[in-house]
mmCIF file of C-alpha atoms in Angstrom:
data_model
loop_
_atom_site.group_PDB
_atom_site.id
_atom_site.type_symbol
_atom_site.label_atom_id
_atom_site.label_comp_id
_atom_site.label_asym_id
_atom_site.label_seq_id
_atom_site.Cartn_x
_atom_site.Cartn_y
_atom_site.Cartn_z
ATOM 1 C CA UNK A 212 20.691 33.346 3.205
ATOM 2 C CA UNK A 213 17.363 32.739 1.463
ATOM 3 C CA UNK A 214 15.666 31.865 4.765
ATOM 4 C CA UNK A 215 17.141 34.990 6.374
ATOM 5 C CA UNK A 216 15.745 37.202 3.597
ATOM 6 C CA UNK A 217 12.327 35.547 3.846
ATOM 7 C CA UNK A 218 12.303 35.993 7.614
ATOM 8 C CA UNK A 219 13.438 39.639 7.393
ATOM 9 C CA UNK A 220 10.726 40.354 4.811
ATOM 10 C CA UNK A 221 8.027 38.798 7.023
ATOM 11 C CA UNK A 222 9.187 40.811 10.059
ATOM 12 C CA UNK A 223 9.315 44.056 8.016
ATOM 13 C CA UNK A 224 5.809 43.421 6.672
ATOM 14 C CA UNK A 225 4.532 42.631 10.172
ATOM 15 C CA UNK A 226 6.056 45.871 11.494
ATOM 16 C CA UNK A 227 3.897 47.827 9.023
ATOM 17 C CA UNK A 228 0.618 46.254 10.217
ATOM 18 C CA UNK A 229 -0.066 48.800 13.033
ATOM 19 C CA UNK A 230 -0.197 51.633 10.488
ATOM 20 C CA UNK A 231 -3.364 50.076 9.040
ATOM 21 C CA UNK A 232 -5.110 49.549 12.388
ATOM 22 C CA UNK A 233 -6.869 51.803 14.859
ATOM 23 C CA UNK A 234 -4.083 52.777 17.354
ATOM 24 C CA UNK A 235 -6.346 52.254 20.384
ATOM 25 C CA UNK A 236 -8.461 49.504 18.830
ATOM 26 C CA UNK A 237 -9.327 46.003 19.968
ATOM 27 C CA UNK A 238 -7.602 44.283 17.038
ATOM 28 C CA UNK A 239 -4.165 45.678 17.770
ATOM 29 C CA UNK A 240 -4.493 44.693 21.433
ATOM 30 C CA UNK A 241 -5.314 41.114 20.402
ATOM 31 C CA UNK A 242 -2.299 41.119 18.073
ATOM 32 C CA UNK A 243 -0.027 42.331 20.904
ATOM 33 C CA UNK A 244 -1.203 39.467 23.135
ATOM 34 C CA UNK A 245 -0.803 37.038 20.233
ATOM 35 C CA UNK A 246 2.809 38.109 19.657
ATOM 36 C CA UNK A 247 3.546 37.852 23.377
ATOM 37 C CA UNK A 248 2.158 34.317 23.616
ATOM 38 C CA UNK A 249 3.973 33.318 20.423
ATOM 39 C CA UNK A 250 7.222 34.395 22.122
ATOM 40 C CA UNK A 251 6.274 32.542 25.323
ATOM 41 C CA UNK A 252 5.473 29.372 23.381
ATOM 42 C CA UNK A 253 8.779 29.675 21.515
ATOM 43 C CA UNK A 254 10.632 29.951 24.841
ATOM 44 C CA UNK A 255 8.740 26.857 26.077
ATOM 45 C CA UNK A 256 9.655 25.125 22.792
ATOM 46 C CA UNK A 257 13.331 25.084 23.829
ATOM 47 C CA UNK A 258 12.523 22.573 26.574
ATOM 48 C CA UNK A 259 9.233 21.093 25.412
ATOM 49 C CA UNK A 260 10.060 20.878 21.724
ATOM 50 C CA UNK A 261 13.755 20.091 21.503
ATOM 51 C CA UNK A 262 14.002 17.823 24.573
ATOM 52 C CA UNK A 263 10.323 16.760 24.772
ATOM 53 C CA UNK A 264 10.244 17.721 28.458
ATOM 54 C CA UNK A 265 6.587 18.740 28.816
ATOM 55 C CA UNK A 266 6.645 21.516 31.387
ATOM 56 C CA UNK A 267 3.379 22.673 32.963
ATOM 57 C CA UNK A 268 5.129 25.105 35.283
ATOM 58 C CA UNK A 269 6.326 27.943 33.069
ATOM 59 C CA UNK A 270 3.784 30.229 34.736
ATOM 60 C CA UNK A 271 6.166 30.246 37.730
ATOM 61 C CA UNK A 272 8.852 32.013 35.667
ATOM 62 C CA UNK A 273 6.327 34.227 33.897
ATOM 63 C CA UNK A 274 4.695 35.427 37.126
ATOM 64 C CA UNK A 275 8.037 35.922 38.835
ATOM 65 C CA UNK A 276 9.172 38.130 35.964
ATOM 66 C CA UNK A 277 6.002 40.228 36.154
ATOM 67 C CA UNK A 278 6.318 40.699 39.925
ATOM 68 C CA UNK A 279 10.081 41.365 39.859
ATOM 69 C CA UNK A 280 10.035 44.279 37.436
ATOM 70 C CA UNK A 281 6.809 45.738 38.867
ATOM 71 C CA UNK A 282 8.058 45.663 42.464
ATOM 72 C CA UNK A 283 11.352 47.277 41.406
ATOM 73 C CA UNK A 284 9.372 49.985 39.625
ATOM 74 C CA UNK A 285 6.953 50.602 42.516
ATOM 75 C CA UNK A 286 9.492 50.541 45.349
ATOM 76 C CA UNK A 287 12.630 51.990 43.704
ATOM 77 C CA UNK A 288 11.463 53.647 40.480
ATOM 78 C CA UNK A 289 13.727 51.346 38.435
ATOM 79 C CA UNK A 290 13.065 51.238 34.705
ATOM 80 C CA UNK A 291 11.198 48.093 33.547
ATOM 81 C CA UNK A 292 14.044 47.465 31.064
ATOM 82 C CA UNK A 293 16.415 46.977 34.000
ATOM 83 C CA UNK A 294 13.617 45.136 35.786
ATOM 84 C CA UNK A 295 13.418 42.824 32.794
ATOM 85 C CA UNK A 296 17.117 41.971 33.166
ATOM 86 C CA UNK A 297 16.602 41.306 36.878
ATOM 87 C CA UNK A 298 13.562 39.172 36.029
ATOM 88 C CA UNK A 299 15.607 37.142 33.522
ATOM 89 C CA UNK A 300 18.341 36.516 36.121
ATOM 90 C CA UNK A 301 15.849 35.450 38.793
ATOM 91 C CA UNK A 302 13.975 33.326 36.238
ATOM 92 C CA UNK A 303 17.239 31.594 35.290
ATOM 93 C CA UNK A 304 18.080 30.916 38.951
ATOM 94 C CA UNK A 305 14.596 29.543 39.601
ATOM 95 C CA UNK A 306 14.806 27.338 36.507
ATOM 96 C CA UNK A 307 18.154 26.009 37.732
ATOM 97 C CA UNK A 308 16.784 25.275 41.201
ATOM 98 C CA UNK A 309 13.730 23.423 39.860
ATOM 99 C CA UNK A 310 15.729 21.666 37.131
ATOM 100 C CA UNK A 311 18.350 20.176 39.466
ATOM 101 C CA UNK A 312 15.941 17.796 41.251
ATOM 102 C CA UNK A 313 13.524 17.204 38.347
ATOM 103 C CA UNK A 314 15.620 16.706 35.215
ATOM 104 C CA UNK A 315 16.018 13.008 35.953
ATOM 105 C CA UNK A 316 12.232 12.696 35.827
ATOM 106 C CA UNK A 317 10.515 11.683 32.603
ATOM 107 C CA UNK A 318 7.080 12.023 31.013
ATOM 108 C CA UNK A 319 4.136 12.794 33.256
ATOM 109 C CA UNK A 320 6.332 12.723 36.393
ATOM 110 C CA UNK A 321 8.239 15.757 35.088
ATOM 111 C CA UNK A 322 5.002 17.491 34.039
ATOM 112 C CA UNK A 323 3.472 16.991 37.498
ATOM 113 C CA UNK A 324 6.620 18.231 39.256
ATOM 114 C CA UNK A 325 6.680 21.462 37.230
ATOM 115 C CA UNK A 326 2.926 21.917 37.698
ATOM 116 C CA UNK A 327 3.357 21.629 41.472
ATOM 117 C CA UNK A 328 6.160 24.216 41.368
ATOM 118 C CA UNK A 329 3.932 26.761 39.617
ATOM 119 C CA UNK A 330 1.115 26.098 42.090
ATOM 120 C CA UNK A 331 3.498 26.708 44.988
ATOM 121 C CA UNK A 332 4.433 30.067 43.449
ATOM 122 C CA UNK A 333 0.746 30.942 43.050
ATOM 123 C CA UNK A 334 0.052 30.125 46.698
ATOM 124 C CA UNK A 335 3.063 32.209 47.799
ATOM 125 C CA UNK A 336 1.826 35.090 45.645
ATOM 126 C CA UNK A 337 -1.621 34.935 47.271
ATOM 127 C CA UNK A 338 -0.253 34.553 50.815
ATOM 128 C CA UNK A 339 2.634 37.039 50.859
ATOM 129 C CA UNK A 340 0.336 40.070 50.769
ATOM 130 C CA UNK A 341 2.873 42.528 52.207
ATOM 131 C CA UNK A 342 5.054 42.130 49.087
ATOM 132 C CA UNK A 343 2.827 40.869 46.275
ATOM 133 C CA UNK A 344 -0.419 42.536 47.289
ATOM 134 C CA UNK A 345 -2.002 39.118 47.746
ATOM 135 C CA UNK A 346 -5.240 38.336 45.895
ATOM 136 C CA UNK A 347 -5.774 42.082 45.363
ATOM 137 C CA UNK A 348 -2.836 42.081 42.936
ATOM 138 C CA UNK A 349 -0.511 44.858 41.792
ATOM 139 C CA UNK A 350 -1.076 47.863 39.555
ATOM 140 C CA UNK A 351 1.786 49.286 37.513
ATOM 141 C CA UNK A 352 2.145 53.016 38.329
ATOM 142 C CA UNK A 353 1.039 55.218 35.444
ATOM 143 C CA UNK A 354 3.756 57.383 33.905
ATOM 144 C CA UNK A 355 3.768 59.673 30.842
ATOM 145 C CA UNK A 356 4.559 58.126 27.460
ATOM 146 C CA UNK A 357 8.135 56.912 27.770
ATOM 147 C CA UNK A 358 10.236 54.257 26.063
ATOM 148 C CA UNK A 359 12.542 54.282 29.094
ATOM 149 C CA UNK A 360 9.662 53.429 31.440
ATOM 150 C CA UNK A 361 8.052 51.125 28.858
ATOM 151 C CA UNK A 362 4.686 52.868 29.038
ATOM 152 C CA UNK A 363 2.563 54.160 26.182
ATOM 153 C CA UNK A 364 -0.971 55.491 25.837
ATOM 154 C CA UNK A 365 -1.736 53.345 22.789
ATOM 155 C CA UNK A 366 -0.949 49.681 22.028
ATOM 156 C CA UNK A 367 0.936 50.553 18.821
ATOM 157 C CA UNK A 368 4.444 50.859 20.396
ATOM 158 C CA UNK A 369 3.762 47.693 22.396
ATOM 159 C CA UNK A 370 3.112 45.871 19.120
ATOM 160 C CA UNK A 371 6.633 46.659 17.884
ATOM 161 C CA UNK A 372 8.175 45.736 21.244
ATOM 162 C CA UNK A 373 6.270 42.415 21.338
ATOM 163 C CA UNK A 374 7.330 41.749 17.742
ATOM 164 C CA UNK A 375 10.956 42.465 18.666
ATOM 165 C CA UNK A 376 10.663 40.104 21.647
ATOM 166 C CA UNK A 377 9.294 37.362 19.394
ATOM 167 C CA UNK A 378 12.205 37.845 16.956
ATOM 168 C CA UNK A 379 14.780 37.659 19.782
ATOM 169 C CA UNK A 380 13.255 34.504 21.302
ATOM 170 C CA UNK A 381 12.893 32.863 17.881
ATOM 171 C CA UNK A 382 16.526 33.614 16.982
ATOM 172 C CA UNK A 383 17.590 32.183 20.357
ATOM 173 C CA UNK A 384 15.613 29.022 19.628
ATOM 174 C CA UNK A 385 17.187 28.735 16.157
ATOM 175 C CA UNK A 386 20.716 29.216 17.512
ATOM 176 C CA UNK A 387 20.180 26.568 20.187
ATOM 177 C CA UNK A 388 18.571 24.167 17.735
ATOM 178 C CA UNK A 389 21.522 24.354 15.317
ATOM 179 C CA UNK A 390 24.178 24.197 18.061
ATOM 180 C CA UNK A 391 25.728 21.174 19.762
ATOM 181 C CA UNK A 392 23.231 21.559 22.603
ATOM 182 C CA UNK A 393 20.394 21.405 20.089
ATOM 183 C CA UNK A 394 21.666 18.123 18.634
ATOM 184 C CA UNK A 395 22.082 16.718 22.142
ATOM 185 C CA UNK A 396 18.565 17.793 23.087
ATOM 186 C CA UNK A 397 17.136 16.084 20.018
ATOM 187 C CA UNK A 398 19.094 12.942 20.834
ATOM 188 C CA UNK A 399 17.587 13.053 24.332
ATOM 189 C CA UNK A 400 14.137 13.549 22.823
ATOM 190 C CA UNK A 401 14.473 10.462 20.643
ATOM 191 C CA UNK A 402 15.933 8.144 23.278
ATOM 192 C CA UNK A 403 17.373 9.217 26.618
ATOM 193 C CA UNK A 404 19.007 5.872 27.349
ATOM 194 C CA UNK A 405 20.716 5.767 23.955
ATOM 195 C CA UNK A 406 21.902 9.383 24.406
ATOM 196 C CA UNK A 407 23.486 8.504 27.752
ATOM 197 C CA UNK A 408 25.083 5.433 26.224
ATOM 198 C CA UNK A 409 26.948 7.513 23.643
ATOM 199 C CA UNK A 410 28.248 9.851 26.354
ATOM 200 C CA UNK A 411 25.789 12.757 26.367
ATOM 201 C CA UNK A 412 25.323 14.450 29.743
ATOM 202 C CA UNK A 413 21.540 14.328 29.521
ATOM 203 C CA UNK A 414 20.798 16.045 32.842
ATOM 204 C CA UNK A 415 23.321 18.847 32.233
ATOM 205 C CA UNK A 416 22.048 19.476 28.713
ATOM 206 C CA UNK A 417 18.441 19.657 29.858
ATOM 207 C CA UNK A 418 19.372 22.007 32.700
ATOM 208 C CA UNK A 419 21.029 24.444 30.265
ATOM 209 C CA UNK A 420 17.903 24.426 28.091
ATOM 210 C CA UNK A 421 15.663 24.915 31.131
ATOM 211 C CA UNK A 422 17.712 27.890 32.379
ATOM 212 C CA UNK A 423 17.556 29.648 28.993
ATOM 213 C CA UNK A 424 13.836 28.933 28.678
ATOM 214 C CA UNK A 425 13.125 30.137 32.225
ATOM 215 C CA UNK A 426 15.091 33.366 31.748
ATOM 216 C CA UNK A 427 13.282 34.202 28.501
ATOM 217 C CA UNK A 428 9.867 33.415 29.998
ATOM 218 C CA UNK A 429 10.521 35.607 33.052
ATOM 219 C CA UNK A 430 11.631 38.543 30.897
ATOM 220 C CA UNK A 431 8.420 38.221 28.863
ATOM 221 C CA UNK A 432 6.474 38.434 32.127
ATOM 222 C CA UNK A 433 7.766 42.000 32.427
ATOM 223 C CA UNK A 434 6.280 42.892 29.026
ATOM 224 C CA UNK A 435 2.937 41.424 30.110
ATOM 225 C CA UNK A 436 2.883 43.518 33.290
ATOM 226 C CA UNK A 437 3.726 46.736 31.433
ATOM 227 C CA UNK A 438 1.120 46.029 28.769
ATOM 228 C CA UNK A 439 -1.768 45.030 31.061
ATOM 229 C CA UNK A 440 -0.954 47.493 33.906
ATOM 230 C CA UNK A 441 -2.583 45.127 36.425
ATOM 231 C CA UNK A 442 -2.181 41.492 37.420
ATOM 232 C CA UNK A 443 -2.754 39.209 40.411
ATOM 233 C CA UNK A 444 -1.290 35.820 41.443
ATOM 234 C CA UNK A 445 -4.104 33.820 39.835
ATOM 235 C CA UNK A 446 -3.444 35.573 36.519
ATOM 236 C CA UNK A 447 0.357 35.662 36.505
ATOM 237 C CA UNK A 448 0.852 32.146 37.907
ATOM 238 C CA UNK A 449 -2.277 30.661 36.310
ATOM 239 C CA UNK A 450 -2.175 27.011 35.257
ATOM 240 C CA UNK A 451 -4.775 27.221 32.484
ATOM 241 C CA UNK A 452 -4.218 30.848 31.489
ATOM 242 C CA UNK A 453 -0.420 30.650 31.228
ATOM 243 C CA UNK A 454 1.231 27.227 31.620
ATOM 244 C CA UNK A 455 -1.263 25.102 29.686
ATOM 245 C CA UNK A 456 -1.927 27.793 27.091
ATOM 246 C CA UNK A 457 1.792 28.178 26.306
ATOM 247 C CA UNK A 458 2.247 24.416 25.888
ATOM 248 C CA UNK A 459 -0.972 24.119 23.872
ATOM 249 C CA UNK A 460 0.092 26.835 21.432
ATOM 250 C CA UNK A 461 3.388 25.080 20.698
ATOM 251 C CA UNK A 462 1.770 21.629 20.407
ATOM 252 C CA UNK A 463 -1.103 22.774 18.172
ATOM 253 C CA UNK A 464 1.247 24.748 15.933
ATOM 254 C CA UNK A 465 3.965 22.120 15.668
ATOM 255 C CA UNK A 466 6.165 21.318 18.637
ATOM 256 C CA UNK A 467 9.919 21.435 18.052
ATOM 257 C CA UNK A 468 9.646 23.569 14.901
ATOM 258 C CA UNK A 469 10.555 27.246 14.439
ATOM 259 C CA UNK A 470 7.240 28.338 12.952
ATOM 260 C CA UNK A 471 4.990 26.065 15.040
ATOM 261 C CA UNK A 472 4.572 28.302 18.130
ATOM 262 C CA UNK A 473 4.004 31.361 15.920
ATOM 263 C CA UNK A 474 1.342 29.632 13.811
ATOM 264 C CA UNK A 475 -0.215 28.133 16.933
ATOM 265 C CA UNK A 476 -0.455 31.538 18.635
ATOM 266 C CA UNK A 477 -2.010 33.201 15.568
ATOM 267 C CA UNK A 478 -4.518 30.341 15.398
ATOM 268 C CA UNK A 479 -5.442 29.935 19.063
ATOM 269 C CA UNK A 480 -5.437 33.465 20.528
ATOM 270 C CA UNK A 481 -7.581 35.188 17.837
ATOM 271 C CA UNK A 482 -9.943 32.191 17.682
ATOM 272 C CA UNK A 483 -10.305 32.245 21.450
ATOM 273 C CA UNK A 484 -11.135 35.951 21.325
ATOM 274 C CA UNK A 485 -13.601 35.377 18.477
ATOM 275 C CA UNK A 486 -15.504 32.588 20.243
ATOM 276 C CA UNK A 487 -15.649 34.650 23.425
ATOM 277 C CA UNK A 488 -17.034 37.694 21.625
ATOM 278 C CA UNK A 489 -19.588 35.740 19.551
ATOM 279 C CA UNK A 490 -20.756 33.024 21.957
ATOM 280 C CA UNK A 491 -20.072 34.136 25.524
ATOM 281 C CA UNK A 492 -23.465 35.898 25.761
ATOM 282 C CA UNK A 493 -25.404 32.891 24.384
ATOM 283 C CA UNK A 494 -24.914 30.502 27.287
ATOM 284 C CA UNK A 495 -22.329 29.895 29.945
ATOM 285 C CA UNK A 496 -19.407 27.838 28.686
ATOM 286 C CA UNK A 497 -20.496 27.602 25.016
ATOM 287 C CA UNK A 498 -17.479 29.520 23.723
ATOM 288 C CA UNK A 499 -15.091 27.300 25.713
ATOM 289 C CA UNK A 500 -16.833 24.146 24.411
ATOM 290 C CA UNK A 501 -16.530 25.264 20.780
ATOM 291 C CA UNK A 502 -12.943 26.333 21.355
ATOM 292 C CA UNK A 503 -12.079 23.000 22.958
ATOM 293 C CA UNK A 504 -13.790 20.968 20.216
ATOM 294 C CA UNK A 505 -11.795 22.734 17.525
ATOM 295 C CA UNK A 506 -8.515 22.055 19.318
ATOM 296 C CA UNK A 507 -9.466 18.377 19.684
ATOM 297 C CA UNK A 508 -10.316 18.236 15.976
ATOM 298 C CA UNK A 509 -6.906 19.670 15.029
ATOM 299 C CA UNK A 510 -5.078 17.136 17.194
ATOM 300 C CA UNK A 511 -7.162 14.239 15.829
ATOM 301 C CA UNK A 512 -6.560 15.334 12.234
ATOM 302 C CA UNK A 513 -2.815 15.759 12.666
ATOM 303 C CA UNK A 514 -1.145 15.114 16.057
ATOM 304 C CA UNK A 515 2.058 16.776 14.806
ATOM 305 C CA UNK A 516 0.258 20.149 14.591
ATOM 306 C CA UNK A 517 -0.865 22.679 12.026
ATOM 307 C CA UNK A 518 2.460 22.741 10.185
ATOM 308 C CA UNK A 519 2.262 19.025 9.440
ATOM 309 C CA UNK A 520 -1.447 19.366 8.600
ATOM 310 C CA UNK A 521 -0.643 22.121 6.090
ATOM 311 C CA UNK A 522 2.063 19.994 4.469
ATOM 312 C CA UNK A 523 -0.328 17.037 4.196
ATOM 313 C CA UNK A 524 -2.989 19.182 2.518
ATOM 314 C CA UNK A 525 -0.458 20.700 0.094
ATOM 315 C CA UNK A 526 0.853 17.251 -0.827
ATOM 316 C CA UNK A 527 -2.649 15.966 -1.600
ATOM 317 C CA UNK A 528 -3.455 19.041 -3.678
ATOM 318 C CA UNK A 529 -0.241 18.724 -5.695
ATOM 319 C CA UNK A 530 -0.996 15.042 -6.389
ATOM 320 C CA UNK A 531 -4.453 15.930 -7.697
ATOM 321 C CA UNK A 532 -2.989 18.539 -10.048
ATOM 322 C CA UNK A 533 -0.342 16.131 -11.346
ATOM 323 C CA UNK A 534 -1.312 14.460 -14.665
#
C-alpha cells in the first residue's frame, strides 16, 4: 500500500510538470521522448531484465507498430487508437514467430538472431516502396486537434499520453514480475539448466514474455509515429537509434528492476540532447564521444546500473555519518 501511494504521488506530481513549461517548447518535447523511451525500455525489461535474454531486435516490433497504425490511418482513416490495438496484435504475432525458433538460443547467439530479424524488417521497409514509401518514409496526415485521432498542436497532451503509457507498461512489468511467470523467468535468468531440471518449461515461459514485450513495443511505435508525424525505415527499424538505445537505457538504469529503465531514460535522453546542443557545432563526433565516455564510466563504476550506484553512495554516506 505504501509503495502504491508513493507511486501515485510521483505520477500525480509528474502530470503537473507541463503546466510549468512552455507548451510548444523544446524541454517538453524532450520530456515526451524521454517518457516514451522509458516505456520502451520497460517493455524490453520484461525479456531482457527478467529472463536476461538480451534482445537487439525490438526495433522490428517498434517499426511495425509505427507503420501499422499509420498505414491504417492513411488508407482507411482508422483512428490511431484502433491502429495501436492492431499494432499490438501484429507485434505479438511477430514476437511469437521470432521467439519459436530463437528461444532455445542463449547469450550472444540470441542477440545476433534478434538483431538480424530487425535488419530484415529494415530492408523490407526500404524495399517495399509501394506500401511503406521506401527510403522516402511516411508522413502522418495532419488533422485538427483531436483525442480520437491522437493529434495535437502542442506537445502538452502528448506528455500526458506518454506518461500514461509508461504507467501501463510499468504496471504490466510489475504484475509479470510478481506472478508465477516472473518467478520462472528469474529462475531461467539464474540458471536455465537448473530451471529445466525442476520442471520449468523454459522455452514456453520465455515465449510468453517475448509476446507481451513485443505487443507493448509495437503499440508504443504508434505513439512515436503520432508524435513525430514523420518516419522512415532507417528511423523506425534503426539498430542504434531504437534497439541498442532501448537496451542501453535499461542496462544503465538497472536491468531487471522497476525503476531502472525510468532512471536510465531520464539520465540518457536529456544528457544526449544536452551534449548534442552544446558540442555538436564544435567538431564532428565530439558530442557522441563525450556521451559514450560517460556511459562507459557509469558501467565501470557500477555494472548493475545507476540504481545500484545510488545505493552504494548512500551506504557510504550513512557510514560516514555514523559515530
